[in-house]
């Protein structure tokens, strides 16, 4: 459910019950049929176990039995008035449970409508086994009630009687306090307020002072002649014991059951035990023939104290032991091995002598003469303490010599929810756990002291408003008669050590219990402005002081029941960068939220937290998250506006080359080389057997240079044939300028890509069914493409080459000579001049049209793009990895982007990055995004990569873990490799298996994967003409592996 608390005179809500508890409370209870569990020879007493009888209103039994409430007088001699408590609001579901409970109590006639001036608030508290219990907060009434000091049974005397018994039967009275009526005339003082009206009790309610004494007096009177003979009664727990035969024991049980039936008390069959040899009673284990022994749970905290693994753990144990050294003979000699471990400069090594001393001390703590049996006659002290992770306590009593001796210990690990309690509630939790642990002992004595090192707990019983948890604890505290005394923390060594056992501490920083509690407290103290805001809200100011400079209204702020500052029911976070960043980090990096974007993250964060400018902080945090930048798709406009290449001054001066590869074999060829004129858009198609560098240069000379001359520039992609040394030398010799496209940016050579698509469409249309005649069709395809008017120029490449257009349809040129006009006589020189003029004019038109087309396409394309940032050398950028091959099983699940540094600007739209070897390092700006470099100081990112260790002058890296294993083909052989994740480096890499020897990472990998992968079978090597194996084929191509380092005893070792 939820919690809310408004300012003064406004609504108050406390933490409500869970839906599961509400559902259980509303469910009709099913009880065990007594016939099924009660032995047959006791069936004449079945009415004693009847639930119907237990739900009836008991009769008035007169003075001495009915519960009398006597109020104290004030200093003037006037009787004090019972308080009129507040009305606690409840949720709709809780009101359903409350209404059901009230109707049941009214039907049983346990309560009635009241007009009393007194009123106690009510609440629903969780039962240990689930469900809800209806409780009244009678702290105010109990504080002014005269205390009834009726003695409870002496445990020592009872145990002496029980110790020699052979048979036991244990009985439990149903709703024992409800079996006692409120004395007539006192009912008005038990009145309680609810949403459905004011009511008062006719029977004794739980939580009322003196109720235990009243019932103990009644049960003692009922069994008065049986007590200590064969029966013992401690409140609603009744034990029947017999040292004789089973028949004698059954006779004793019959007598007790008969007496209870006459007294009108009913028993809970589910909590009863009949005719057993061993049972637990008053915190002790009683066994026939063995006597009484202490319940192991009382010394469990000591017996389960784990062997310390650090000096701090040893000191904690010795700190506890020092309190009882006076009771241990030769303590210094026994503890010497442990004390030696705590000495400065001494190596921590747990030896056999340390283990012997540790176990010997634990045994002494849990046996006499240190541990004494609890006695109600001695002065009792309960010591309790809480740490961040556990609670602990000691039950002690003063012996005959006036020395404080332990009776029992306890230590309990806090749940994740308890770790989040405020310090006040944690210290109170330690006391509550101690009282629950030693309930039997502490309820049997007149009074005891509770020592705490939290001073504010002294005022707990006077608090006006409590949250639901504190109300539940207040109901439990009302059952005990104690005084709460403050003791400084430095004097609380015993419970302090039990609440700080090394085994109860978190083993790593990610433990769920480390929930920023200390971080919050420290931040609230450091932020002065936060303290001023909280003080203004707490004091009920009308508006915030102007010097705070707040735009928020004070009416939207409140203080929670736990004391937090809230803004519209969201917790206000102090202005401490580390705390705010930690909250954003845990919200953003959580598996549940999954690295949300800034809007989604703000929506999630704003459900619980608030601080001024929270939206701006969230935006900054998300923009600087490396994981988001590395794994998410970019949704912004493409970077880098289109910038066309310059227009050549003549045809075939600049060309572009590309290939259509892996075609069906035709005339011995499987590839088609495509050459495109950048000006005229003409095309030359050349079938090729191979597309390696020698073939490309030969075909270029035969089919292009021989007809069109040497081009001044060639544009191509970064295929192997165009980045080889042979191609570089070829272009250098002929004075050709190479224009290689930017890595993974096909727009650099877009016209060739489009031309390839046109040619492929032509071949698909005209090749035969077997697709083996495409080589023969390539000249016709070349003619067809060149005969079309180019889109960019509006003129066909054929016309620009020949001065006339290709005739698609051949007409009959035979003409009637009579119809031919007389031809004007012109010289051949004039005709030639006309042709040259015509071609020059066409070429000018082509250039103009090409420029216009480029400008139009540039404007159209750049509408959807944005100018690239002006990167500088040294800037961090994110690189889109869409075109880079990954070693991981699925490219879809691999990271999309990686962060690198710019080392050089190459042209206007390309940059060189410091990529790893094997990846081309020049990229177009379209594939880059700026890496934000303004994270919060406390923001955690994976950008840092530590430098290698230098050992003997060689670089070595620390191996974090091995991720995979394989045999990789190298040349004609195979190499054993591991996929290694190095400490501080994001990207794993494959490394030679020899480099992993003697590393801890390899030991861990072999433990989980004992069987290495099967090595593939090596192919039989080819033989030369003489029939001998080819030596070169047997030589593995081994590249030097990255050396690794592992750590042992704090010293790096190279492998």
PDB file of N, CA and C in Angstrom, residues 219-227:
ATOM      1  N   UNK A 219      -6.043 -18.213  36.754  1.00  0.00           N
ATOM      2  CA  UNK A 219      -5.617 -19.575  36.423  1.00  0.00           C
ATOM      3  C   UNK A 219      -4.969 -20.242  37.635  1.00  0.00           C
ATOM      4  N   UNK A 220      -4.306 -19.452  38.492  1.00  0.00           N
ATOM      5  CA  UNK A 220      -3.737 -20.020  39.710  1.00  0.00           C
ATOM      6  C   UNK A 220      -4.848 -20.478  40.669  1.00  0.00           C
ATOM      7  N   UNK A 221      -5.929 -19.708  40.702  1.00  0.00           N
ATOM      8  CA  UNK A 221      -7.036 -20.098  41.571  1.00  0.00           C
ATOM      9  C   UNK A 221      -7.712 -21.361  41.048  1.00  0.00           C
ATOM     10  N   UNK A 222      -7.829 -21.493  39.741  1.00  0.00           N
ATOM     11  CA  UNK A 222      -8.464 -22.684  39.154  1.00  0.00           C
ATOM     12  C   UNK A 222      -7.649 -23.926  39.468  1.00  0.00           C
ATOM     13  N   UNK A 223      -6.314 -23.859  39.326  1.00  0.00           N
ATOM     14  CA  UNK A 223      -5.445 -25.040  39.491  1.00  0.00           C
ATOM     15  C   UNK A 223      -4.686 -24.986  40.813  1.00  0.00           C
ATOM     16  N   UNK A 224      -5.246 -24.311  41.788  1.00  0.00           N
ATOM     17  CA  UNK A 224      -4.528 -24.015  43.016  1.00  0.00           C
ATOM     18  C   UNK A 224      -3.981 -25.250  43.709  1.00  0.00           C
ATOM     19  N   UNK A 225      -4.741 -26.352  43.746  1.00  0.00           N
ATOM     20  CA  UNK A 225      -4.264 -27.547  44.438  1.00  0.00           C
ATOM     21  C   UNK A 225      -3.478 -28.475  43.533  1.00  0.00           C
ATOM     22  N   UNK A 226      -3.347 -28.142  42.245  1.00  0.00           N
ATOM     23  CA  UNK A 226      -2.566 -28.970  41.312  1.00  0.00           C
ATOM     24  C   UNK A 226      -1.176 -28.393  41.049  1.00  0.00           C
ATOM     25  N   UNK A 227      -1.028 -27.097  41.345  1.00  0.00           N
ATOM     26  CA  UNK A 227       0.215 -26.427  40.984  1.00  0.00           C
ATOM     27  C   UNK A 227       1.398 -27.038  41.728  1.00  0.00           C
TER      28      UNK A 227
END
